[in-house]
PDB file of C-alpha atoms and ligand atoms in Angstrom:
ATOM      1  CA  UNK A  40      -0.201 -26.087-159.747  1.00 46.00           C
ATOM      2  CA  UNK A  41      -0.385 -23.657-156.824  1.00 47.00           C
ATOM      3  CA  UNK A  42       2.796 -23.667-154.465  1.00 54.00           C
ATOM      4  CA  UNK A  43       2.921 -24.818-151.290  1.00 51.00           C
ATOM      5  CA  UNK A  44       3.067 -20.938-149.902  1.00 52.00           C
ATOM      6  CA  UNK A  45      -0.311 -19.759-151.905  1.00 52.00           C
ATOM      7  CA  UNK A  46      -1.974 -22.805-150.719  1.00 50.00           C
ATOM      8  CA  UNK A  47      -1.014 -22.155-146.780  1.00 50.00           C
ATOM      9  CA  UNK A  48      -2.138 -18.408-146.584  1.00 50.00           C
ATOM     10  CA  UNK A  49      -5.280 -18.962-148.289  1.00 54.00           C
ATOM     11  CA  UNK A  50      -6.423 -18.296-144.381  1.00 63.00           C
ATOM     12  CA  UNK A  51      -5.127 -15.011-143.298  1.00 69.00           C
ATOM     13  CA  UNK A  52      -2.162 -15.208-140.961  1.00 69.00           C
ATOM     14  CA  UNK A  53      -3.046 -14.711-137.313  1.00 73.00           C
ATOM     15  CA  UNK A  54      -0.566 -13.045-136.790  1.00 87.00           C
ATOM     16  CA  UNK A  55      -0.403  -9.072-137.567  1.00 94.00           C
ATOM     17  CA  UNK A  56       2.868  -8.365-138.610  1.00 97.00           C
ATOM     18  CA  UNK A  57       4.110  -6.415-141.991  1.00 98.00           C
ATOM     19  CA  UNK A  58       6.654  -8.709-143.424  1.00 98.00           C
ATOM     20  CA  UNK A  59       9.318  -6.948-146.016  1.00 98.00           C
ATOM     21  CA  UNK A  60      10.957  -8.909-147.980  1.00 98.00           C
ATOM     22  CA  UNK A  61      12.968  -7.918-151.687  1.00 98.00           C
ATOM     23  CA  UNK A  62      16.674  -7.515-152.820  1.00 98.00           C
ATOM     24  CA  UNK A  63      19.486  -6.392-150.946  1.00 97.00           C
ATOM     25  CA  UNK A  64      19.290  -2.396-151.247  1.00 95.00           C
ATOM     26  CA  UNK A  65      15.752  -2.815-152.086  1.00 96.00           C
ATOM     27  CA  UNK A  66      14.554  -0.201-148.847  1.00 95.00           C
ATOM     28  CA  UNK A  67      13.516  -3.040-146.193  1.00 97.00           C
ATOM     29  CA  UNK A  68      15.456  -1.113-143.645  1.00 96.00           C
ATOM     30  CA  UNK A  69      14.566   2.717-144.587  1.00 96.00           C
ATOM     31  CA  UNK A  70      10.650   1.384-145.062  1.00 98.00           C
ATOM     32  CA  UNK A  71      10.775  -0.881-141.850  1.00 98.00           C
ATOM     33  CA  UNK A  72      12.052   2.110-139.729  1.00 97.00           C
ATOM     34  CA  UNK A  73       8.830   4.414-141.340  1.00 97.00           C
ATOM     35  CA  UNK A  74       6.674   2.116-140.850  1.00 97.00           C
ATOM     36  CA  UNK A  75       8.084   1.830-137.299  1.00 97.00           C
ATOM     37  CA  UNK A  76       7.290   5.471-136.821  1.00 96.00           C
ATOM     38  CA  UNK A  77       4.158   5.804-138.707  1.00 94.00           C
ATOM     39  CA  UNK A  78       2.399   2.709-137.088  1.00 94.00           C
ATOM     40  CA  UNK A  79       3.882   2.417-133.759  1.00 95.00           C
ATOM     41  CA  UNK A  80       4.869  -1.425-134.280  1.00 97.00           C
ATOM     42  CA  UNK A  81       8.432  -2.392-132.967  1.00 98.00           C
ATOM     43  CA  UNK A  82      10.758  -2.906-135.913  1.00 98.00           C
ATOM     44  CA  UNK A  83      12.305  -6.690-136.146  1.00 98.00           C
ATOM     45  CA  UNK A  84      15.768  -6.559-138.588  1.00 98.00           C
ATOM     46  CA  UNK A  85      16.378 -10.436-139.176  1.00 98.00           C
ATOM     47  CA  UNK A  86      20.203  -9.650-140.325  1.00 98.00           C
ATOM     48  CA  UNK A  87      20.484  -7.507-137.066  1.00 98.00           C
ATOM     49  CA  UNK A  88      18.962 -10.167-134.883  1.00 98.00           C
ATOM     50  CA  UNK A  89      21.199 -12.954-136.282  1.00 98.00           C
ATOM     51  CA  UNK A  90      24.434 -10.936-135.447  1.00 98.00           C
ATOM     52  CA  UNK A  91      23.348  -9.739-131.918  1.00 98.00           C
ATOM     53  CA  UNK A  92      22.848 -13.530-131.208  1.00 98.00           C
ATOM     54  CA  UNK A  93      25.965 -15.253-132.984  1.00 98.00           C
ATOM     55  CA  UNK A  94      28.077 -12.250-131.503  1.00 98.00           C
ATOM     56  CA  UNK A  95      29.396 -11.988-135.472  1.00 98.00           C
ATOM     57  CA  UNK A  96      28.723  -9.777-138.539  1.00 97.00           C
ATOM     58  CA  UNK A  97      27.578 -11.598-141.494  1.00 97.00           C
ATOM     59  CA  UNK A  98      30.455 -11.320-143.658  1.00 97.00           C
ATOM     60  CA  UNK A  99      31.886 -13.100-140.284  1.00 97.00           C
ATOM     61  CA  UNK A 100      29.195 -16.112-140.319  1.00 98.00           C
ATOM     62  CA  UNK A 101      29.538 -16.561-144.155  1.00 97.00           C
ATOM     63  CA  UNK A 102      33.405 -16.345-143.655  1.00 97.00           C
ATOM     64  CA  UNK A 103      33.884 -18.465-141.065  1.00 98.00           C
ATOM     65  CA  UNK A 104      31.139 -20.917-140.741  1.00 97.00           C
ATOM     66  CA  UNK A 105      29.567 -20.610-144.378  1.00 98.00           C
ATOM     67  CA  UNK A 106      26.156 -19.556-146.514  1.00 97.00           C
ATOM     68  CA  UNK A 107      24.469 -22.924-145.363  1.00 97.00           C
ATOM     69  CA  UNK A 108      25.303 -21.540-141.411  1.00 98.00           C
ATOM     70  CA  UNK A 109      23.726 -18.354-141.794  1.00 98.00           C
ATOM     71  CA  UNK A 110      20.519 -20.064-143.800  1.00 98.00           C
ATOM     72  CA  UNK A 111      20.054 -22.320-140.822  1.00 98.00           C
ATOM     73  CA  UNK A 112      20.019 -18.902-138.818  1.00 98.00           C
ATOM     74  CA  UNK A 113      17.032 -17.313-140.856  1.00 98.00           C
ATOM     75  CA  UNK A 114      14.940 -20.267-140.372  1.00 98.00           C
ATOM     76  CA  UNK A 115      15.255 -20.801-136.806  1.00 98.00           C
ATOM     77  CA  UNK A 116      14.961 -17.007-136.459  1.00 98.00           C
ATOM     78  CA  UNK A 117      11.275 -17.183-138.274  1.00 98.00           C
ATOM     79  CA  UNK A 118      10.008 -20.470-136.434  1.00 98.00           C
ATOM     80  CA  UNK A 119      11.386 -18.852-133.503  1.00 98.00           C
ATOM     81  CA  UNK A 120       9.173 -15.535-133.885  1.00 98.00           C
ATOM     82  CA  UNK A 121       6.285 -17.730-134.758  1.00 97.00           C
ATOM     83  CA  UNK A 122       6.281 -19.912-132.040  1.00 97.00           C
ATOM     84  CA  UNK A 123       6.723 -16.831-129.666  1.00 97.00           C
ATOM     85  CA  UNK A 124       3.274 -15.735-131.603  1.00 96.00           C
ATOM     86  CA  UNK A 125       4.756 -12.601-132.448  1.00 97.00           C
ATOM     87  CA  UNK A 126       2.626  -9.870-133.780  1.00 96.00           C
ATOM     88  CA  UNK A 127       1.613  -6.393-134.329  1.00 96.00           C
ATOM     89  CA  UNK A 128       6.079  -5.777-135.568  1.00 98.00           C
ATOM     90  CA  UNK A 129       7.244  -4.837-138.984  1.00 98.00           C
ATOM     91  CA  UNK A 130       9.701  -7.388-140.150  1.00 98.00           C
ATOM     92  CA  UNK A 131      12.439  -6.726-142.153  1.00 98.00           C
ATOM     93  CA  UNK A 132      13.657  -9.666-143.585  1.00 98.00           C
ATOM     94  CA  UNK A 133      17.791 -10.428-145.093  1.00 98.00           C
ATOM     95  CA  UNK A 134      17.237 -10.598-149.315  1.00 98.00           C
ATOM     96  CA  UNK A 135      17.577 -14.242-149.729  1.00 98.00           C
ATOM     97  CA  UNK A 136      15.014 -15.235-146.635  1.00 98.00           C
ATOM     98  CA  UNK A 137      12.774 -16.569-149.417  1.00 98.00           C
ATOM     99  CA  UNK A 138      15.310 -18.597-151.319  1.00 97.00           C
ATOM    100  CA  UNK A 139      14.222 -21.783-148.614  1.00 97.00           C
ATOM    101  CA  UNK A 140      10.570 -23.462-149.410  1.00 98.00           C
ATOM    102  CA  UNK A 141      10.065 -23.682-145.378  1.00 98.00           C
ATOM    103  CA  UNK A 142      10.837 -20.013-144.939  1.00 98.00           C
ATOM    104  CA  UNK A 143       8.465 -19.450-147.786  1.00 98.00           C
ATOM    105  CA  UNK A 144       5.321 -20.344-145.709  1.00 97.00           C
ATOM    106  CA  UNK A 145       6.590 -19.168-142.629  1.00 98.00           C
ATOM    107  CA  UNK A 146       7.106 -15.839-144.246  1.00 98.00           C
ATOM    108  CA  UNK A 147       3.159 -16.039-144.727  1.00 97.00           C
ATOM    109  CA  UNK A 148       2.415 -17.265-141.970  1.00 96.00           C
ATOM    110  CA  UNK A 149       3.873 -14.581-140.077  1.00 97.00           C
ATOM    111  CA  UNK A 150       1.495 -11.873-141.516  1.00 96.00           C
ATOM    112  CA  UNK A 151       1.249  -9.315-145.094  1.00 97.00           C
ATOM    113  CA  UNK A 152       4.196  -9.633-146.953  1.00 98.00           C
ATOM    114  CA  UNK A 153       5.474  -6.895-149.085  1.00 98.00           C
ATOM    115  CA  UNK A 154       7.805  -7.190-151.771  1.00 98.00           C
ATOM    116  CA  UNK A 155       9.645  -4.277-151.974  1.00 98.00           C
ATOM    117  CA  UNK A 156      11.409  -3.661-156.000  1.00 97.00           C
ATOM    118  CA  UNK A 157      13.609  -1.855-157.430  1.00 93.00           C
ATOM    119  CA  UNK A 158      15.815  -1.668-160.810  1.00 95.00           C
ATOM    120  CA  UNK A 159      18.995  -4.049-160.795  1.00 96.00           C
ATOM    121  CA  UNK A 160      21.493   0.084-161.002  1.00 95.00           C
ATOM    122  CA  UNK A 161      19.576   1.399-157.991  1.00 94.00           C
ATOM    123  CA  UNK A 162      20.565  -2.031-156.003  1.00 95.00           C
ATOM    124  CA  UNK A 163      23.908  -1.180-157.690  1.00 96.00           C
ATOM    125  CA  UNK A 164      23.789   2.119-156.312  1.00 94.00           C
ATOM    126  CA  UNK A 165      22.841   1.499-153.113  1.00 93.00           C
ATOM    127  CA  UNK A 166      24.894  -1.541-152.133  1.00 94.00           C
ATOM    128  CA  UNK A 167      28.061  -0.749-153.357  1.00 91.00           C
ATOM    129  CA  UNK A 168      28.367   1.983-150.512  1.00 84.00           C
ATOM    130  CA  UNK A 169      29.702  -0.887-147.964  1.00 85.00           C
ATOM    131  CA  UNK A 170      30.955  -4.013-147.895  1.00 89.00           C
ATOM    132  CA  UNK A 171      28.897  -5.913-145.245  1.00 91.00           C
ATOM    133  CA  UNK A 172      26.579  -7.909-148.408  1.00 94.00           C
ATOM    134  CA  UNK A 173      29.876 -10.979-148.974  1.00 94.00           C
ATOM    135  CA  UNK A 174      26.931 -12.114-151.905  1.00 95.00           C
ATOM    136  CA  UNK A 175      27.983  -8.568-153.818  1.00 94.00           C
ATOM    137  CA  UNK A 176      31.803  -8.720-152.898  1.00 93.00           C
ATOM    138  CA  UNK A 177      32.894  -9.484-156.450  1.00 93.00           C
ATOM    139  CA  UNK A 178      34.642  -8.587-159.753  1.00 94.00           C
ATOM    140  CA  UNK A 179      31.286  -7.693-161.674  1.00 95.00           C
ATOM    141  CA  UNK A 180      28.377  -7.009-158.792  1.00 96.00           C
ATOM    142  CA  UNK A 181      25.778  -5.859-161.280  1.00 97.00           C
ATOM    143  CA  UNK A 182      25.855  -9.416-163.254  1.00 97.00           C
ATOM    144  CA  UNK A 183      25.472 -10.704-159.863  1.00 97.00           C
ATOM    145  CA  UNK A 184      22.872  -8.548-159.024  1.00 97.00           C
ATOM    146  CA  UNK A 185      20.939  -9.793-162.349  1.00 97.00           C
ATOM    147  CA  UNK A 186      21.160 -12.884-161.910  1.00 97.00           C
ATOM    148  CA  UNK A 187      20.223 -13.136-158.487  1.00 97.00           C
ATOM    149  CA  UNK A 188      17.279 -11.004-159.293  1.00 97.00           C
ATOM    150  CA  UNK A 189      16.140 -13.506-161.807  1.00 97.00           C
ATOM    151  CA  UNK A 190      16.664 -16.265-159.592  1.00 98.00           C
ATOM    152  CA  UNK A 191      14.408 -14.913-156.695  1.00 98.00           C
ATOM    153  CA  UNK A 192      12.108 -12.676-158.206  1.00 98.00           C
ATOM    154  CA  UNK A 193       9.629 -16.105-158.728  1.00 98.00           C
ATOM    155  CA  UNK A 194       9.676 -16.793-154.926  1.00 98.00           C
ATOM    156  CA  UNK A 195       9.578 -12.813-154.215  1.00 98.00           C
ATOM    157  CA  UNK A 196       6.293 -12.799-156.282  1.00 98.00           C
ATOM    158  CA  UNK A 197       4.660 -16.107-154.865  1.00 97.00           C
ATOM    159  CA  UNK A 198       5.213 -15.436-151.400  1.00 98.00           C
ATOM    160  CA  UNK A 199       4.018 -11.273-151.075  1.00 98.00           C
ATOM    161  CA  UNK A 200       0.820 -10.082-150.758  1.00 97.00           C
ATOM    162  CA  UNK A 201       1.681  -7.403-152.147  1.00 98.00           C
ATOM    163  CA  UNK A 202       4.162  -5.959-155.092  1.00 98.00           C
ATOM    164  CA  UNK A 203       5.678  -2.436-154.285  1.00 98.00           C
ATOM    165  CA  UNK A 204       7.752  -0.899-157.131  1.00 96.00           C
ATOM    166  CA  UNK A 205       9.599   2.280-154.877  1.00 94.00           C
ATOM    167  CA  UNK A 206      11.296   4.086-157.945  1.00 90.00           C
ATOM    168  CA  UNK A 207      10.571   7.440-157.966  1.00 89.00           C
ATOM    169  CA  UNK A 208       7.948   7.057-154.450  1.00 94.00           C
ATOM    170  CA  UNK A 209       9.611   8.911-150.999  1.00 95.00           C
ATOM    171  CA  UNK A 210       9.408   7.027-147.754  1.00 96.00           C
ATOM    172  CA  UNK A 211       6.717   7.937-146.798  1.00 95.00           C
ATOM    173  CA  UNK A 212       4.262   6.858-150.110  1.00 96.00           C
ATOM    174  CA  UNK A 213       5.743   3.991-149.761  1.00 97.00           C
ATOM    175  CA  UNK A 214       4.712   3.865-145.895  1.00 97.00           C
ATOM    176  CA  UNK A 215       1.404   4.940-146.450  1.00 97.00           C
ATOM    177  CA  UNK A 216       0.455   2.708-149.264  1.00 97.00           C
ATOM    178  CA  UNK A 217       1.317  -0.602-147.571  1.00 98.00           C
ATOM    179  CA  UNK A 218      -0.326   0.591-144.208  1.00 97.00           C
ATOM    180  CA  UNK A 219      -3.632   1.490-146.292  1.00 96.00           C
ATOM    181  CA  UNK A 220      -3.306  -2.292-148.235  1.00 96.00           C
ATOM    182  CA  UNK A 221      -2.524  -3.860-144.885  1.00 96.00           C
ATOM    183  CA  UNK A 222      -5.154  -2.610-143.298  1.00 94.00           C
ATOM    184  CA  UNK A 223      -7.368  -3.119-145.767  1.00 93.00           C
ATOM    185  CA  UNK A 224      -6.180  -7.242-146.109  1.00 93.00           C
ATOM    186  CA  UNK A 225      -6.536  -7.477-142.114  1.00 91.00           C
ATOM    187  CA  UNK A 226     -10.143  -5.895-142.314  1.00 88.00           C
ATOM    188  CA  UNK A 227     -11.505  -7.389-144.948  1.00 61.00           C
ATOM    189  CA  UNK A 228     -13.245 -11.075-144.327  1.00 43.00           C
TER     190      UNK A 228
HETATM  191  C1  LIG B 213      21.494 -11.505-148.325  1.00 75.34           C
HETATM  192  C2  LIG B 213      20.978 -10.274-147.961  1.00 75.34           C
HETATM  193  C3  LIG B 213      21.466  -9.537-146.804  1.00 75.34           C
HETATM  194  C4  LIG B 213      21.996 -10.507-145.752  1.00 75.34           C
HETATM  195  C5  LIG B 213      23.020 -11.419-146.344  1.00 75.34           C
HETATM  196  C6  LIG B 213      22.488 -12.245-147.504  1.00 75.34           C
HETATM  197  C7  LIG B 213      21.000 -12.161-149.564  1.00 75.34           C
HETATM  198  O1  LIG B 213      20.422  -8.760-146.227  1.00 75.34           O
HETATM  199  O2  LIG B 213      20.944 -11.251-145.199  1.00 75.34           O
HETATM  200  O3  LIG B 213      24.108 -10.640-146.786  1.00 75.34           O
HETATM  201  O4  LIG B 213      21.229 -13.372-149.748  1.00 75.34           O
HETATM  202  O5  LIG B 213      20.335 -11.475-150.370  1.00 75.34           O
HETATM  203  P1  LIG B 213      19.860  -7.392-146.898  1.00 75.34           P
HETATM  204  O6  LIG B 213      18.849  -7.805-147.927  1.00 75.34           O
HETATM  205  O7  LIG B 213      19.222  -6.675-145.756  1.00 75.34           O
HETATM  206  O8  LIG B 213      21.012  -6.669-147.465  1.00 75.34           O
END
């Protein structure tokens, strides 16, 4: 049966904004900020909105108000940037924005999303430089890591346009190939 999310985008989004969604570490902010720079769209970080408006970090909001809290956060965030009809941004969107059904569609609705991927060590690698991810902030990160990975890669894969493996790619391949399939998916009929 085909999930709620294919079944909503089988019109393309009016809205023209690059959606990036994928694992903590996975390059949504490093990509977002090329793409910035390459296309000329603003740049829209979901985790960085959330604390400018709640005035707290995220290890704060999980801390002190919970997961559920910050959850709450990324949806009204999304329904918030599609009510306002936002377009023509990159949006770089916090690793478990797709957990949530609703976000799922809204994701879509919002414009191309790109699932960016990369191996469970290189997440490793990359996240264990700071503390700010309270989802990594344990004994053994890289079972968590795993096992998160095999929870979300279904909804990763059934809500992006398109699949973008980065190992071994520089910033800007992986720029220029999702401009080249996003332009392509906005021209096409
Ligand atoms: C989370 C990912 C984080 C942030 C929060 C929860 C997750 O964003 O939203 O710590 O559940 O995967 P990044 O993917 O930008 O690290």
């Amino acid at each position: 049966m085909e999930s709620a999310a294919n079944q909503s985008s089988k019109i393309k989004p009016p809205l023209q904004n690059i959606v990036l969604v994928g694992f903590m570490g996975s390059g949504k902010s490093s990509i977002g900020r090329e793409l910035h720079h390459n296309l000329g769209y603003e740049l829209i970080d979901t985790d960085q909105v959330i604390e400018q408006q709640s005035g707290k970090t995220i290890p704060e909001i999980f801390e002190q108000r919970g997961e559920a809290v910050f959850r709450n956060y990324e949806t009204e965030l999304l329904e918030h940037l599609k009510d306002k009809q936002t377009s023509q941004h990159i949006i770089s969107t916090g690793g478990g924005m797709i957990c949530s059904p609703k976000n799922r569609i809204l994701l879509r609705e919002l414009g191309f999303v790109v699932w960016l991927q990369c191996s469970s060590q290189e997440i490793l690698e990359r996240t264990s430089q700071n503390k700010n991810r309270p989802l990594l902030q344990c004994d053994d990160p890289l079972h968590a890591i795993k096992n998160l990975l095999k929870e979300r890669s279904p909804f990763y894969q059934e809500t992006a346009h398109l699949e973008v493996n980065t190992t071994g790619l520089s910033l800007d391949e992986v720029s220029c190939g999702i401009l080249e399939s996003a332009r392509y998916y906005y021209g096409s009929s």
